[in-house]
Short mmCIF file of N, CA and C in Angstrom, two decimals:
data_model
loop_
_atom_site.label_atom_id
_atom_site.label_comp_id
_atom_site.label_asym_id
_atom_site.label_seq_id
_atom_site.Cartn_x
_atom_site.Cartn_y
_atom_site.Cartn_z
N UNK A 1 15.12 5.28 13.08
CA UNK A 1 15.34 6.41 13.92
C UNK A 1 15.96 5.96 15.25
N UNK A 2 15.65 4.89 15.81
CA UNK A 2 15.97 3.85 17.00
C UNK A 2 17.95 3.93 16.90
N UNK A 3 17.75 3.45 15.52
CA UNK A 3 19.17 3.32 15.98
C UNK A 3 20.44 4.54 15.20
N UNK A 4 19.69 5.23 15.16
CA UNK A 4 20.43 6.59 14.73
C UNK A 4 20.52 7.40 16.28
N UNK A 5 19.55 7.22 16.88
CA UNK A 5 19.33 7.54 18.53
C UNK A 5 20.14 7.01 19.42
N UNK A 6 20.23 5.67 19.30
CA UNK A 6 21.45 4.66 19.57
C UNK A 6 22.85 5.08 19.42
N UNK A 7 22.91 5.49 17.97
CA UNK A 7 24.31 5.85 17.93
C UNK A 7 25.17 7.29 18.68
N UNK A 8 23.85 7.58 18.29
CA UNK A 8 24.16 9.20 18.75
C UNK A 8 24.73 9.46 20.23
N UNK A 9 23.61 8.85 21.08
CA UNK A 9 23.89 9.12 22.38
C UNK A 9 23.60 9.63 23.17
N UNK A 10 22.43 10.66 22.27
CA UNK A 10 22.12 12.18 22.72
C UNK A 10 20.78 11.78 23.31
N UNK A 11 20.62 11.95 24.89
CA UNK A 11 19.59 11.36 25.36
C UNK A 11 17.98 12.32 25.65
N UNK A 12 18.19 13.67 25.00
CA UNK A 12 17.05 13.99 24.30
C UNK A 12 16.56 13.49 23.11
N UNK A 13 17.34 12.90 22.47
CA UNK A 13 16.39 12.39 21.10
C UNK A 13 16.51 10.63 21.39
N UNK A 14 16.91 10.62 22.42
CA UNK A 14 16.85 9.10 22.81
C UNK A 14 15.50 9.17 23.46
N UNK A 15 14.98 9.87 24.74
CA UNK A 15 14.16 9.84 25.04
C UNK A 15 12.81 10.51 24.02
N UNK A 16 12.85 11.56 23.18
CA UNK A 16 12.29 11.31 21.89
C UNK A 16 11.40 10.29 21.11
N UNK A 17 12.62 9.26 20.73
CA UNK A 17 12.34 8.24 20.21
C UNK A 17 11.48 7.13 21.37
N UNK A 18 11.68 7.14 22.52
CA UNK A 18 10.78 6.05 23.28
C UNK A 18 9.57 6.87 23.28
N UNK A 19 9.20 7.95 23.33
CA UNK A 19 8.43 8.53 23.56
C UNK A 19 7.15 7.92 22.09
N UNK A 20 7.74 8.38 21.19
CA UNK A 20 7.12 8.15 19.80
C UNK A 20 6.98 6.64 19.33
N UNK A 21 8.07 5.26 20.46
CA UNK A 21 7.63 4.34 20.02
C UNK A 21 6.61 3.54 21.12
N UNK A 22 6.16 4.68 22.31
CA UNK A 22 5.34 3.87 23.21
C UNK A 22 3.58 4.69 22.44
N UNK A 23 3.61 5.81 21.56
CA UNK A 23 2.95 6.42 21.55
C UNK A 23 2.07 5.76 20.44
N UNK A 24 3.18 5.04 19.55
CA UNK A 24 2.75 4.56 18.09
C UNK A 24 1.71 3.31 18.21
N UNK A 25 0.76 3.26 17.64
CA UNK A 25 -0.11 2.27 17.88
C UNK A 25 -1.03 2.20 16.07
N UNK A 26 0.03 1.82 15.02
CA UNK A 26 -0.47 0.87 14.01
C UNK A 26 -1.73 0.50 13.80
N UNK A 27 -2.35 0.61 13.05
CA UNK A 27 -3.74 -0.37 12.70
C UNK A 27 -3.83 -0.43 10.86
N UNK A 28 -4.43 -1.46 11.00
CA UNK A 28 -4.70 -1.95 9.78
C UNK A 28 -5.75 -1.47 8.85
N UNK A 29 -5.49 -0.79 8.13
CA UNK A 29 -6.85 -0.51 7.52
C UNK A 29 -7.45 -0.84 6.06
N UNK A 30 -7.11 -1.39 5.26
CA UNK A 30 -7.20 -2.37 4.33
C UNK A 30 -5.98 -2.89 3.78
N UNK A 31 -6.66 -4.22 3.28
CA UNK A 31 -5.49 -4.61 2.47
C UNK A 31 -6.22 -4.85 0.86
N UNK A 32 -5.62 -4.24 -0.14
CA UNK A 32 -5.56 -4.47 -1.66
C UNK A 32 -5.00 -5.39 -2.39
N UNK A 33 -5.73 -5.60 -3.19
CA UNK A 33 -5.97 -7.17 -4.15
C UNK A 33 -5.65 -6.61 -5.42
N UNK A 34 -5.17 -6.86 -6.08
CA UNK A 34 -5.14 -6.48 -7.68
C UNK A 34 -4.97 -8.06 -8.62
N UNK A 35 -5.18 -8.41 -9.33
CA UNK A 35 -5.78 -9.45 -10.21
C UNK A 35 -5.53 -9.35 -11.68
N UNK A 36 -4.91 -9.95 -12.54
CA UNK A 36 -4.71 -9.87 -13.98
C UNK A 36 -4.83 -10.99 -14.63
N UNK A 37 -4.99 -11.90 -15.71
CA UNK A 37 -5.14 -12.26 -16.49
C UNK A 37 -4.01 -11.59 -18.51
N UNK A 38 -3.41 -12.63 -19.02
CA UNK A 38 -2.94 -12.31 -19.91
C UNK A 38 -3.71 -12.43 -21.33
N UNK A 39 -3.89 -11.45 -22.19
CA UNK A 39 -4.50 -11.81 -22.97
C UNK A 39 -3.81 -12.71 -24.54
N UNK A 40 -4.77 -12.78 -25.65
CA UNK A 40 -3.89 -13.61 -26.27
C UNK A 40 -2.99 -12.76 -27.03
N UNK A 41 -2.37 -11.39 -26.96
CA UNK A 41 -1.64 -11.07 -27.32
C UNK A 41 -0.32 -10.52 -26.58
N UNK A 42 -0.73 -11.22 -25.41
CA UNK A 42 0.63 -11.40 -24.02
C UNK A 42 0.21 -10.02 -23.03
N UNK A 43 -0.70 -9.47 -23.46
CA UNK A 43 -0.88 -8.11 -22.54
C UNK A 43 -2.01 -8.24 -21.21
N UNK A 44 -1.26 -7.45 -20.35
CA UNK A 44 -1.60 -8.15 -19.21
C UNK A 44 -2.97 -6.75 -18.54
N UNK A 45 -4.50 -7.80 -18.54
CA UNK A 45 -5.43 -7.02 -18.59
C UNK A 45 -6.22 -7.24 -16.77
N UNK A 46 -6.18 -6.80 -16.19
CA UNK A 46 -7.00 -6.30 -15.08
C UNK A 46 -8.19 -7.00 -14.69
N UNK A 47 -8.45 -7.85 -13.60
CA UNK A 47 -9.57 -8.48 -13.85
C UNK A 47 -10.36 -7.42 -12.43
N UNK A 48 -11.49 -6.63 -12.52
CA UNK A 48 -11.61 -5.95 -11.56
C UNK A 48 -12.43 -7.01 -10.47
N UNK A 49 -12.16 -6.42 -8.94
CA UNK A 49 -12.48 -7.17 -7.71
C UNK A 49 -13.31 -6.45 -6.86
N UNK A 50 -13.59 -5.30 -7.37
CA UNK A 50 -14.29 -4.31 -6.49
C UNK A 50 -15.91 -4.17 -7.22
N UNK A 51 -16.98 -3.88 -6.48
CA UNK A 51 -17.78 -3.46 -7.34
C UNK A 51 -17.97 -1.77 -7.99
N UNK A 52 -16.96 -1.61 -7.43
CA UNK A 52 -16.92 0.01 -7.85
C UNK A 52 -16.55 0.07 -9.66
N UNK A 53 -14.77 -1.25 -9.71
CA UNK A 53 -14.41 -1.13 -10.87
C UNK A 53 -15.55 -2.21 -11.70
N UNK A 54 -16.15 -2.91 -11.12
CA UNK A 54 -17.38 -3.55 -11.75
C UNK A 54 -18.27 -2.85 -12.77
N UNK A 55 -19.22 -1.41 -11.89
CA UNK A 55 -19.67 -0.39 -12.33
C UNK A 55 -19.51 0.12 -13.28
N UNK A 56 -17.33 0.93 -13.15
CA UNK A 56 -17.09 1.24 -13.90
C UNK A 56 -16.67 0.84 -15.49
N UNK A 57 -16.52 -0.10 -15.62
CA UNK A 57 -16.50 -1.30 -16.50
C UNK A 57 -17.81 -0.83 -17.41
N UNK A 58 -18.65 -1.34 -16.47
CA UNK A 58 -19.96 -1.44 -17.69
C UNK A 58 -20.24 -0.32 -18.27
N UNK A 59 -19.96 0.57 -17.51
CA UNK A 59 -20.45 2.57 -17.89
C UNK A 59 -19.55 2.62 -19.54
N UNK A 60 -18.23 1.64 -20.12
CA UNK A 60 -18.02 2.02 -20.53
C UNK A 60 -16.25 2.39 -20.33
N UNK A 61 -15.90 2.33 -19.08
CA UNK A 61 -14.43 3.13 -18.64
C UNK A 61 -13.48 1.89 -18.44
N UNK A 62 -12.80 1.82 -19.69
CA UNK A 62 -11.81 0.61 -19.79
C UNK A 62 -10.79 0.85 -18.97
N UNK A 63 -10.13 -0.47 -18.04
CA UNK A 63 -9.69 -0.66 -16.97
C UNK A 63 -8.78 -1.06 -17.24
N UNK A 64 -8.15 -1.36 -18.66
CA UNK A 64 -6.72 -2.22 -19.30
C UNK A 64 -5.72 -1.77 -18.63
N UNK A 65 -4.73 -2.87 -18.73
CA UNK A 65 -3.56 -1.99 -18.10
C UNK A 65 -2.18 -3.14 -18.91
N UNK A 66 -1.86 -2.08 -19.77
CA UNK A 66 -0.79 -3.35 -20.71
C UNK A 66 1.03 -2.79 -19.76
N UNK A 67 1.56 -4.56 -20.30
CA UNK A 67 1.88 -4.42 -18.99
C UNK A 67 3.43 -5.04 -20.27
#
């Protein structure tokens, strides 16, 4: 958007854009893991990392994911 603002010239959406990049303040809020293993018929199966897909696993709720 910076440099579409740039090009433009137009110093309402120039000032716009500083506005929205002094305003912006990022944070991190997870980062995701995903994990596989191949099986012996080359298909690529899910090893779960969470205890949620742990849970769901045992209940029964296959997590495969052929790939």
């Amino acid at each position: 958007m910076e440099a579409i603002a740039n090009e433009n010239g137009n110093e309402t959406l120039l000032e716009g854009v500083k506005i929205i990049k002094e305003a912006y303040k990022p944070s991190k809020s997870s980062t995701y893991v995903e994990a596989y293993y191949k099986d012996k018929t080359g298909r690529m199966i899910s090893v779960p990392l969470s205890i949620t897909s742990v849970i769901e696993e045992r209940n029964g709720e296959d997590k495969e994911r052929a790939n």
